[in-house]
PDB file of C-alpha atoms in Angstrom:
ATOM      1  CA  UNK K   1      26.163   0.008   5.760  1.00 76.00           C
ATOM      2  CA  UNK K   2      22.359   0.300   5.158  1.00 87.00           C
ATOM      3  CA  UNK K   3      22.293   4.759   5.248  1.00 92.00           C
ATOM      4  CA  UNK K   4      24.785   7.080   3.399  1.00 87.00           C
ATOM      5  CA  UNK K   5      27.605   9.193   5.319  1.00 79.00           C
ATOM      6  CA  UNK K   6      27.086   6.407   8.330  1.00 72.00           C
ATOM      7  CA  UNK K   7      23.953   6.979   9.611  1.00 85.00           C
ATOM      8  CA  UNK K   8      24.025   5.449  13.397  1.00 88.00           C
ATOM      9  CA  UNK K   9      21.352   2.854  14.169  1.00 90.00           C
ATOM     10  CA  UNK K  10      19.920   5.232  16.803  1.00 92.00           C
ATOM     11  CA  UNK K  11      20.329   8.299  14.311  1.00 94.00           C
ATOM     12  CA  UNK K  12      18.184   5.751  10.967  1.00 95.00           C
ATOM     13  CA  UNK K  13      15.188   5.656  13.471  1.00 95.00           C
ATOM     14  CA  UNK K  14      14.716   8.432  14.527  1.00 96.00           C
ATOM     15  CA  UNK K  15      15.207   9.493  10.456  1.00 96.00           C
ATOM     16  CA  UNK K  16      12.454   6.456   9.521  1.00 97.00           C
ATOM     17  CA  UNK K  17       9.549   7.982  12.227  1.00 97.00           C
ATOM     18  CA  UNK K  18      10.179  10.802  10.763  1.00 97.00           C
ATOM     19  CA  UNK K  19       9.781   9.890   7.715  1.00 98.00           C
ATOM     20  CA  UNK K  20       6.861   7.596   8.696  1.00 98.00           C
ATOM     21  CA  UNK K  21       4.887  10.761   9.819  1.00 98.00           C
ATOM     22  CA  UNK K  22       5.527  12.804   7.417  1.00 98.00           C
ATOM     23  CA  UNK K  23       4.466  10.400   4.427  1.00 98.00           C
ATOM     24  CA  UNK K  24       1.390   9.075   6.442  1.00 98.00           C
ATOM     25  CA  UNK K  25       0.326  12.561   6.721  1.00 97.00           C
ATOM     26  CA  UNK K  26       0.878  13.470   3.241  1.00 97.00           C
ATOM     27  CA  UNK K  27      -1.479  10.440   2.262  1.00 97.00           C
ATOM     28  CA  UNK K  28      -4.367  11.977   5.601  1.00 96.00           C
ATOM     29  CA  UNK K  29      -3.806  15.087   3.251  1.00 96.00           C
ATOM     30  CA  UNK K  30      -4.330  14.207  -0.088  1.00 95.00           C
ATOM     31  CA  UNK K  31      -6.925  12.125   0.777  1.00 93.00           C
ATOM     32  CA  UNK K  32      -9.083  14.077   2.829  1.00 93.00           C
ATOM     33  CA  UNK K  33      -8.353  17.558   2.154  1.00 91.00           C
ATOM     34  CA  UNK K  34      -9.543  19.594  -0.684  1.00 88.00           C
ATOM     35  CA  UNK K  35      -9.450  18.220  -4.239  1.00 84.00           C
ATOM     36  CA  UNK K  36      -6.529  20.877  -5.148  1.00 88.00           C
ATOM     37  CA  UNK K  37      -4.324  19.219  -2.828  1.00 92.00           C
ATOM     38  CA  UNK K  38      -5.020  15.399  -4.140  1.00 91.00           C
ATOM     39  CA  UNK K  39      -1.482  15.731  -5.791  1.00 93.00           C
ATOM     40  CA  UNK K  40       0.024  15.240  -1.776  1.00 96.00           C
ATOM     41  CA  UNK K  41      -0.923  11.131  -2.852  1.00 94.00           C
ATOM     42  CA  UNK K  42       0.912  10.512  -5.501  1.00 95.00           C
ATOM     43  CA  UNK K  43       3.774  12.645  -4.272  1.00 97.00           C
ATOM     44  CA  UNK K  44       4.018  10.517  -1.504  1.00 97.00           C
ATOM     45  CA  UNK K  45       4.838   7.398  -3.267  1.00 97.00           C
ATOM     46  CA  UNK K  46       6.936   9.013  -5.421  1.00 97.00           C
ATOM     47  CA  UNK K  47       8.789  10.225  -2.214  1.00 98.00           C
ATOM     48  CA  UNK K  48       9.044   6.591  -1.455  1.00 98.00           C
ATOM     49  CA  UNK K  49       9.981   5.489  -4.238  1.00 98.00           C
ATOM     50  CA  UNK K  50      13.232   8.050  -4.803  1.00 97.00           C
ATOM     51  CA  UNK K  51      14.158   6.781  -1.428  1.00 97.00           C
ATOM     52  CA  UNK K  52      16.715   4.415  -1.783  1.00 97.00           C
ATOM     53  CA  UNK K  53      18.705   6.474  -3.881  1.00 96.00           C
ATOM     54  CA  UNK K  54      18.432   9.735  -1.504  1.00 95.00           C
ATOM     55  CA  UNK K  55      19.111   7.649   2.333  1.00 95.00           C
ATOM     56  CA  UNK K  56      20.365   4.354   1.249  1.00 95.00           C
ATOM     57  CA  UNK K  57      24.233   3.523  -0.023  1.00 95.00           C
ATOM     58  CA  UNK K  58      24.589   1.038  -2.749  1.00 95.00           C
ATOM     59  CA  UNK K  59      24.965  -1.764  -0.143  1.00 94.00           C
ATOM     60  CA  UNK K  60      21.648  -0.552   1.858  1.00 95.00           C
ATOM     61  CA  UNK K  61      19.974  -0.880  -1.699  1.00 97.00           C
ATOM     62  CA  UNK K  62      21.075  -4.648  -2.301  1.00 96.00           C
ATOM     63  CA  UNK K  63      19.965  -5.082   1.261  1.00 96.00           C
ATOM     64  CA  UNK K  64      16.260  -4.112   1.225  1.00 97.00           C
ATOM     65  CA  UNK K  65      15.911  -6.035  -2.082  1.00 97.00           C
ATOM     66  CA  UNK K  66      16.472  -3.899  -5.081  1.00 98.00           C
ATOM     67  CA  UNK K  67      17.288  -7.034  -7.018  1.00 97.00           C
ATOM     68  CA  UNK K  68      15.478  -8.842  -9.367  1.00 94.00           C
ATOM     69  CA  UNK K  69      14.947 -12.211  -8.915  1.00 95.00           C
ATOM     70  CA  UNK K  70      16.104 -14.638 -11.434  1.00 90.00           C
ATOM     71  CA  UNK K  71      12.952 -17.346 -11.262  1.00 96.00           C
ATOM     72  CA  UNK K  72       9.855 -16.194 -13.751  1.00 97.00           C
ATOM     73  CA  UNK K  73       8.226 -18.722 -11.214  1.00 98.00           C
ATOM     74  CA  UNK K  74       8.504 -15.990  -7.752  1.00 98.00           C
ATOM     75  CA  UNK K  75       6.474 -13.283 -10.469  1.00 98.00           C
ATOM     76  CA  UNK K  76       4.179 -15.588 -11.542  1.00 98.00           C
ATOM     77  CA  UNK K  77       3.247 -16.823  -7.897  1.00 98.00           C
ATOM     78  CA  UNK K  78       2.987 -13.344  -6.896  1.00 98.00           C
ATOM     79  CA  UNK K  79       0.633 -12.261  -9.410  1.00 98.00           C
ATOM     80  CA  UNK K  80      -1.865 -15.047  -8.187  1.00 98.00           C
ATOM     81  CA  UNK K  81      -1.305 -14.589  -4.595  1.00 98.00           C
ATOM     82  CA  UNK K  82      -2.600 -10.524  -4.842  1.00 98.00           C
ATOM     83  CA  UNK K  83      -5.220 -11.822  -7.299  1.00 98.00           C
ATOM     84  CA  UNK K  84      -6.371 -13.760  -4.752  1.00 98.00           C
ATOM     85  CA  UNK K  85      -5.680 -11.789  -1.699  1.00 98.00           C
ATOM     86  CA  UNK K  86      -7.615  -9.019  -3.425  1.00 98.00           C
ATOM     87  CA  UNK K  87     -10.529 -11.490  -4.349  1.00 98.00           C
ATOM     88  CA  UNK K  88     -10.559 -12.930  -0.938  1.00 98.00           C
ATOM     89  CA  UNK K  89     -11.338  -9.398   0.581  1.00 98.00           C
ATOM     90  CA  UNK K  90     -13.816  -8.750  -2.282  1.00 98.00           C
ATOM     91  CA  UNK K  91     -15.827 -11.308  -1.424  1.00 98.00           C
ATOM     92  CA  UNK K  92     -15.834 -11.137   2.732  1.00 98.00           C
ATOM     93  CA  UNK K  93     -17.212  -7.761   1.815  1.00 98.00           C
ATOM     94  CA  UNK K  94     -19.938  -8.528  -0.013  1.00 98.00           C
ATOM     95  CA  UNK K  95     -21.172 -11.392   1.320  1.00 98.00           C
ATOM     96  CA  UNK K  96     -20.787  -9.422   4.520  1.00 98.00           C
ATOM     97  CA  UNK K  97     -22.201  -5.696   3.299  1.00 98.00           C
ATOM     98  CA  UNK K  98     -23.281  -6.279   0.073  1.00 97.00           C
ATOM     99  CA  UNK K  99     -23.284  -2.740  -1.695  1.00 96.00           C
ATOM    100  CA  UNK K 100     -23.311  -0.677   1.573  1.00 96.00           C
ATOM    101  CA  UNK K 101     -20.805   1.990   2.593  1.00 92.00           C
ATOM    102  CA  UNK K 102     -19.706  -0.440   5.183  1.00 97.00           C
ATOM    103  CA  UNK K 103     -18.140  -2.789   2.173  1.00 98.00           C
ATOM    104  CA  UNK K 104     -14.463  -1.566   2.063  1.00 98.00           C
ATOM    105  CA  UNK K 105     -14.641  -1.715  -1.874  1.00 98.00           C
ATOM    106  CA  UNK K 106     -17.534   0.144  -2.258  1.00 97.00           C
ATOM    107  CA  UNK K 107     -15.905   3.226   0.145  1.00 95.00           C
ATOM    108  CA  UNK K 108     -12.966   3.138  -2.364  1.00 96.00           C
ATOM    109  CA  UNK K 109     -14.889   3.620  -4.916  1.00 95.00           C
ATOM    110  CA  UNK K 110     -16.596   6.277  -4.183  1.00 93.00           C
ATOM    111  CA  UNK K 111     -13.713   7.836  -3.256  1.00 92.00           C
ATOM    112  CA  UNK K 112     -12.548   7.658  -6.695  1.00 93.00           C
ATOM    113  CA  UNK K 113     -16.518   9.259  -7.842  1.00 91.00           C
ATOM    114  CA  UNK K 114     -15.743  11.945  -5.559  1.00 87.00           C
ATOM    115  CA  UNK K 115     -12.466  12.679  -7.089  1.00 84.00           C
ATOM    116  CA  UNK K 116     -13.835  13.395 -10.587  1.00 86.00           C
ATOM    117  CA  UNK K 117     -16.856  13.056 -12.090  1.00 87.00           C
ATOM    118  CA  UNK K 118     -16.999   8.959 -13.726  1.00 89.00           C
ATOM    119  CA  UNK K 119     -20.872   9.774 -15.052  1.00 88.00           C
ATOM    120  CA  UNK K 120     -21.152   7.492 -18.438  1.00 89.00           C
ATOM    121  CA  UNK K 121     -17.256   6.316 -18.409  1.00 89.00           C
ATOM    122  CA  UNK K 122     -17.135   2.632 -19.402  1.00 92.00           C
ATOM    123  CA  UNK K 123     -15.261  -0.298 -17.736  1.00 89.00           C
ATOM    124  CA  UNK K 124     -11.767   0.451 -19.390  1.00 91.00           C
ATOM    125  CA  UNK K 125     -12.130   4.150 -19.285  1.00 91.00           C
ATOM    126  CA  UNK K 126     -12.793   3.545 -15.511  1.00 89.00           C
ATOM    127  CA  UNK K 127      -9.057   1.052 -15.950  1.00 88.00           C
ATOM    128  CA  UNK K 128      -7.684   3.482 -17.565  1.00 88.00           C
ATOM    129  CA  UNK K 129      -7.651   6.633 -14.946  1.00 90.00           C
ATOM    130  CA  UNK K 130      -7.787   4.917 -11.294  1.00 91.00           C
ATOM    131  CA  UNK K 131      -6.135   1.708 -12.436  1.00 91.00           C
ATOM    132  CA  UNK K 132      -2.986   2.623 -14.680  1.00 90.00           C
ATOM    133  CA  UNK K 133      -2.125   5.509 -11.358  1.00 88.00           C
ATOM    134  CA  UNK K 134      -2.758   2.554  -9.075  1.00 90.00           C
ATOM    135  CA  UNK K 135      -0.198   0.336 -10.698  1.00 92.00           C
ATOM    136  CA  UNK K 136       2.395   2.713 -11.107  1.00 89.00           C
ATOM    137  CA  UNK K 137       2.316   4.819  -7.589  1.00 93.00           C
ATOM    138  CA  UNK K 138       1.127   2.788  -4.848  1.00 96.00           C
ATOM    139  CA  UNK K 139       2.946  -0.436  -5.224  1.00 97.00           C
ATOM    140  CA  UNK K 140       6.259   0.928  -6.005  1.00 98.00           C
ATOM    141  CA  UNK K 141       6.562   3.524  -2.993  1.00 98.00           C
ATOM    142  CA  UNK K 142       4.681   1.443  -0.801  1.00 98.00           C
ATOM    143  CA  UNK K 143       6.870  -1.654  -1.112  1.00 98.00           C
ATOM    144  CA  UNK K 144      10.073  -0.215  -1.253  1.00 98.00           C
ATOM    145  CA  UNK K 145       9.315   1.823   1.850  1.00 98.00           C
ATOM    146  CA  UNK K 146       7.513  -0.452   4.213  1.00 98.00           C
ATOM    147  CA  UNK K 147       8.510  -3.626   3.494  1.00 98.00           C
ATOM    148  CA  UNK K 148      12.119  -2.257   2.112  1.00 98.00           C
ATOM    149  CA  UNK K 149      13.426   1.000   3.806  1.00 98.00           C
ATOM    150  CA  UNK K 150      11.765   0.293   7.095  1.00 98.00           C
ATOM    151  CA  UNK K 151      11.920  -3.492   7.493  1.00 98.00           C
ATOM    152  CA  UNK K 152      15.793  -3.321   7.007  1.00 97.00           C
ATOM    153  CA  UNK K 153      16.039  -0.127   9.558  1.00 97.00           C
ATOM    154  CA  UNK K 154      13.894  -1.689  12.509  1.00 97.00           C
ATOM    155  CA  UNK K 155      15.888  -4.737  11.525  1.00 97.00           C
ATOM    156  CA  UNK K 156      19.038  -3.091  12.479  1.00 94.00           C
ATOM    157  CA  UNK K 157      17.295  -3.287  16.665  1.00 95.00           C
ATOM    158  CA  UNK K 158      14.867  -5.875  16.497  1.00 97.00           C
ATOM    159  CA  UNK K 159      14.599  -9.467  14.888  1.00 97.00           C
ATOM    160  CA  UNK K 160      12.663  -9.782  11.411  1.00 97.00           C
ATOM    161  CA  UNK K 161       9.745 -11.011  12.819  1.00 98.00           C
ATOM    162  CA  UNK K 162       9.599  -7.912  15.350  1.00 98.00           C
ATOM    163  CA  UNK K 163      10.275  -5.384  12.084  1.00 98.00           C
ATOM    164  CA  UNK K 164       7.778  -7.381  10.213  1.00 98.00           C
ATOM    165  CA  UNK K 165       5.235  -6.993  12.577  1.00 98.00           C
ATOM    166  CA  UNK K 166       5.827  -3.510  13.006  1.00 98.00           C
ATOM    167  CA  UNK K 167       5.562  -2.317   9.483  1.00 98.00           C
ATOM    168  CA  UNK K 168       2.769  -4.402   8.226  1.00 98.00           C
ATOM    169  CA  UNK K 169       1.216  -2.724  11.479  1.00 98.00           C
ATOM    170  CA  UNK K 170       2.058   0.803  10.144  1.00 98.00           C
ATOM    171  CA  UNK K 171       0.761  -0.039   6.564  1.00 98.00           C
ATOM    172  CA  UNK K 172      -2.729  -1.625   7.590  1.00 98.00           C
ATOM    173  CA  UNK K 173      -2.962   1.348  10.089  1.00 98.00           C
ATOM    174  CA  UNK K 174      -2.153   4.055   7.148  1.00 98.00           C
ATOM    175  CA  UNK K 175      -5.028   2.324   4.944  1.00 98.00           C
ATOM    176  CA  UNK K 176      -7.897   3.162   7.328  1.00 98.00           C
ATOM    177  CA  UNK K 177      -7.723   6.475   5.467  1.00 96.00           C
ATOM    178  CA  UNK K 178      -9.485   4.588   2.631  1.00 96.00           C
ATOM    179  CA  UNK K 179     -12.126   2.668   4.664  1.00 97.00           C
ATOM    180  CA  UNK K 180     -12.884   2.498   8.460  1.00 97.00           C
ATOM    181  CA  UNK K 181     -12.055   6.398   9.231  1.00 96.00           C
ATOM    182  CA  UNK K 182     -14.434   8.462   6.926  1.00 91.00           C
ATOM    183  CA  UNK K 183     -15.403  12.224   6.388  1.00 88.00           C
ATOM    184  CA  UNK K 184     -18.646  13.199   6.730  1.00 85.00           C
ATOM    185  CA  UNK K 185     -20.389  16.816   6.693  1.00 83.00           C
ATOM    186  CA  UNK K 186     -20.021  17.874  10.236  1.00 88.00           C
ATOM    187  CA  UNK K 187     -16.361  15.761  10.637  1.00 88.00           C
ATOM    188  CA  UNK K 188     -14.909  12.332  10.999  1.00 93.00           C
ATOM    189  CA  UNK K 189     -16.527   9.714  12.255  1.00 94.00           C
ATOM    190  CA  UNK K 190     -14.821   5.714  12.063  1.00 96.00           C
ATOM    191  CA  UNK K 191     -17.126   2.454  11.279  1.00 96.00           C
ATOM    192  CA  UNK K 192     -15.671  -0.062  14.094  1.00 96.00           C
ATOM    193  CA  UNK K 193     -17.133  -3.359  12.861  1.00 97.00           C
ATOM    194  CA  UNK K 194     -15.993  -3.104   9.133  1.00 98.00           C
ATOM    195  CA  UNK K 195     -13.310  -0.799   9.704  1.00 98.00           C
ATOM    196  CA  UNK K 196     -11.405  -3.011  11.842  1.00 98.00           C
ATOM    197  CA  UNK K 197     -12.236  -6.003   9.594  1.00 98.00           C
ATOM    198  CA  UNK K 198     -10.851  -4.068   6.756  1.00 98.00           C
ATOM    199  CA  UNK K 199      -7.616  -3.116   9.092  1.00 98.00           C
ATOM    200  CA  UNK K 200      -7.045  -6.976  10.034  1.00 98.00           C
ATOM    201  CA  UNK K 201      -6.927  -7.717   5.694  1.00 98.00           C
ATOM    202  CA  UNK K 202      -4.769  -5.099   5.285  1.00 98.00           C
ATOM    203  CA  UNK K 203      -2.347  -6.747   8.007  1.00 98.00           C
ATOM    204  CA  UNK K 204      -2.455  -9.918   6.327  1.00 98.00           C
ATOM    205  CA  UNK K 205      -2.070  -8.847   2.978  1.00 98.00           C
ATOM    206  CA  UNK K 206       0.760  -6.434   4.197  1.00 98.00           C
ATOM    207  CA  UNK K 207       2.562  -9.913   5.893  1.00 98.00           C
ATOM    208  CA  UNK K 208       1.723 -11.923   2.427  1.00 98.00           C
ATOM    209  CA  UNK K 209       3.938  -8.735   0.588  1.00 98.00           C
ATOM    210  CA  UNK K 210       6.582  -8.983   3.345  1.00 98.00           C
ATOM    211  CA  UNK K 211       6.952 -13.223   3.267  1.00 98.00           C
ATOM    212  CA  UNK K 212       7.312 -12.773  -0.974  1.00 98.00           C
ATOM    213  CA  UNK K 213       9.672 -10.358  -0.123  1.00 98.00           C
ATOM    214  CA  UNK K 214      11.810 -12.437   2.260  1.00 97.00           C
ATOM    215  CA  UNK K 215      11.333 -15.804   0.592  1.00 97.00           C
ATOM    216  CA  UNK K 216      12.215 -14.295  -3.167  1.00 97.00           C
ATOM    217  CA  UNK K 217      15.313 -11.725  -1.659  1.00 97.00           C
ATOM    218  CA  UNK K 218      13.754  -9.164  -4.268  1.00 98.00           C
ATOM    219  CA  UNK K 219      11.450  -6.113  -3.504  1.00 98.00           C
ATOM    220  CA  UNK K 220       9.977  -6.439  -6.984  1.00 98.00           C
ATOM    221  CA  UNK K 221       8.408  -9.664  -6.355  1.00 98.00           C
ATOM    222  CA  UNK K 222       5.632  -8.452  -3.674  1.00 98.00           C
ATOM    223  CA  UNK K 223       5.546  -4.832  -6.494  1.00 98.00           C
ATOM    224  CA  UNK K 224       4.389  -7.411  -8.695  1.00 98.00           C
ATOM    225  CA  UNK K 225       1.624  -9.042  -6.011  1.00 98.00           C
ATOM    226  CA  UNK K 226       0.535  -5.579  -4.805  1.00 98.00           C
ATOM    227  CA  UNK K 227       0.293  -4.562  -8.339  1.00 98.00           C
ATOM    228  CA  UNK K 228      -2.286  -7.394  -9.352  1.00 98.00           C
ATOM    229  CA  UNK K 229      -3.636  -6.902  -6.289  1.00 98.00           C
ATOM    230  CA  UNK K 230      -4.825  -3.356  -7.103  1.00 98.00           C
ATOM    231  CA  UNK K 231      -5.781  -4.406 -10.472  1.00 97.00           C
ATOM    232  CA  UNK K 232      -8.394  -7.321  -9.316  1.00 98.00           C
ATOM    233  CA  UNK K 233      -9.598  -4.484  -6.596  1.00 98.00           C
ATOM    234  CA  UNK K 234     -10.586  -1.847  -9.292  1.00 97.00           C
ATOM    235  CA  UNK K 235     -11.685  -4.725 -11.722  1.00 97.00           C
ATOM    236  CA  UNK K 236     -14.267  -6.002  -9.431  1.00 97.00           C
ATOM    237  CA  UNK K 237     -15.433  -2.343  -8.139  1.00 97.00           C
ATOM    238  CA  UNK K 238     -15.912  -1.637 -11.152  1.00 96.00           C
ATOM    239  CA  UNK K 239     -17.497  -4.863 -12.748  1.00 96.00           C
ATOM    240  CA  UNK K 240     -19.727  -5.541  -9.816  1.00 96.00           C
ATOM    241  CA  UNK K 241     -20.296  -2.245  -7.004  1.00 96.00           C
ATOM    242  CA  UNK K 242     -20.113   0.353  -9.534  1.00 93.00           C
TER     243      UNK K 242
END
């Protein structure tokens, strides 16, 4: 059995929308609303995260890929596919939008000027506060949720290619928060051309996490990718659209 106390199949969907709103509009929250409620982000993936061990029996756990791989190889692989992924969309935004609000990388970080104030902080200072979070929360609640808790539950109706589809669908759609829908004085307004360009990277980059995680059989393969993956994003914000 994937759930505790034998969840039905109809009964674990209806539980994973839930869930699926609720997170998603813990992340609209933190990241929009007012800087006291920021905290609602990293709760979130910490929600995610604790998961598996709330919902899931031991079984369920195995089955979404709480298992370490054995091959040093399936780590190392990872680490350059998000180094890449993550330079790959660096550079179709800047050849594209150079240092514009329409690049994807330059909208994250400002988010992160607008969260605190980064006036004279160096390179590894810079690492040090949006990096070290972005290694630790994201990648750990985002994989074991999306392509873990919710791959194996839409799994349990539709085929893996169906589920797959479905959830890297949900995750590129949850990352417009941080480029294509933006707040501006009188409200929200979306940039179509680069916002859907940045949704259609976040698709692909969501299906690269999903294939390590189904090739490997271990959710702390594509951890590993997404982690380097965040690290080259903040590295080259920093180094180059700061």
């Amino acid at each position: 059995m994937l759930y505790k106390n034998y969840i039905s199949i109809k009964t674990s969907l209806v539980l994973i929308t839930f869930l699926i709103i609720a997170l998603s509009s813990m992340r609209v929250i933190g990241f929009f609303g007012p800087g006291y409620w920021r905290w609602f982000l990293p709760m979130g993936f910490c929600i995610m995260a604790m998961l598996p061990w709330l919902v899931l029996t031991a079984n369920g756990r195995r089955q979404i890929g709480l298992v370490k791989s054995q091959r040093i190889t399936d780590y190392i692989w990872a680490a350059l596919w998000g180094a890449m992924a993550a330079l790959i969309c660096f550079s179709i935004g800047y050849l594209l939008f150079g240092n514009a609000s329409d690049n994807w990388y330059v909208n994250i970080g400002n988010s992160y000027k607008t969260a605190m104030d980064t006036t004279g902080m160096s390179f590894w200072a810079l690492s040090l506060i949006f990096t070290l979070p972005a290694i630790l929360f994201s990648p750990i609640g985002e994989e074991i949720f999306y392509r873990g808790i919710v791959q194996k539950t839409l799994e349990q109706k539709l085929s893996a290619i169906q589920s797959t589809l479905i959830e890297c669908l949900l995750f590129a759609l949850i990352h417009q928060v941080h480029h294509g829908i933006i707040k501006t004085a009188v409200g929200f307004d979306y940039l179509p051309f680069s916002g859907m360009l940045w949704f259609a990277q976040m698709l692909l980059v969501a299906w690269m996490f999903a294939w390590l995680r189904a090739k490997t059989g271990s959710i702390f393969v594509p951890i590993v990718a997404h982690m380097i993956f965040n690290i080259t994003m903040n590295s080259t914000i920093f180094l180059f659209l700061w």
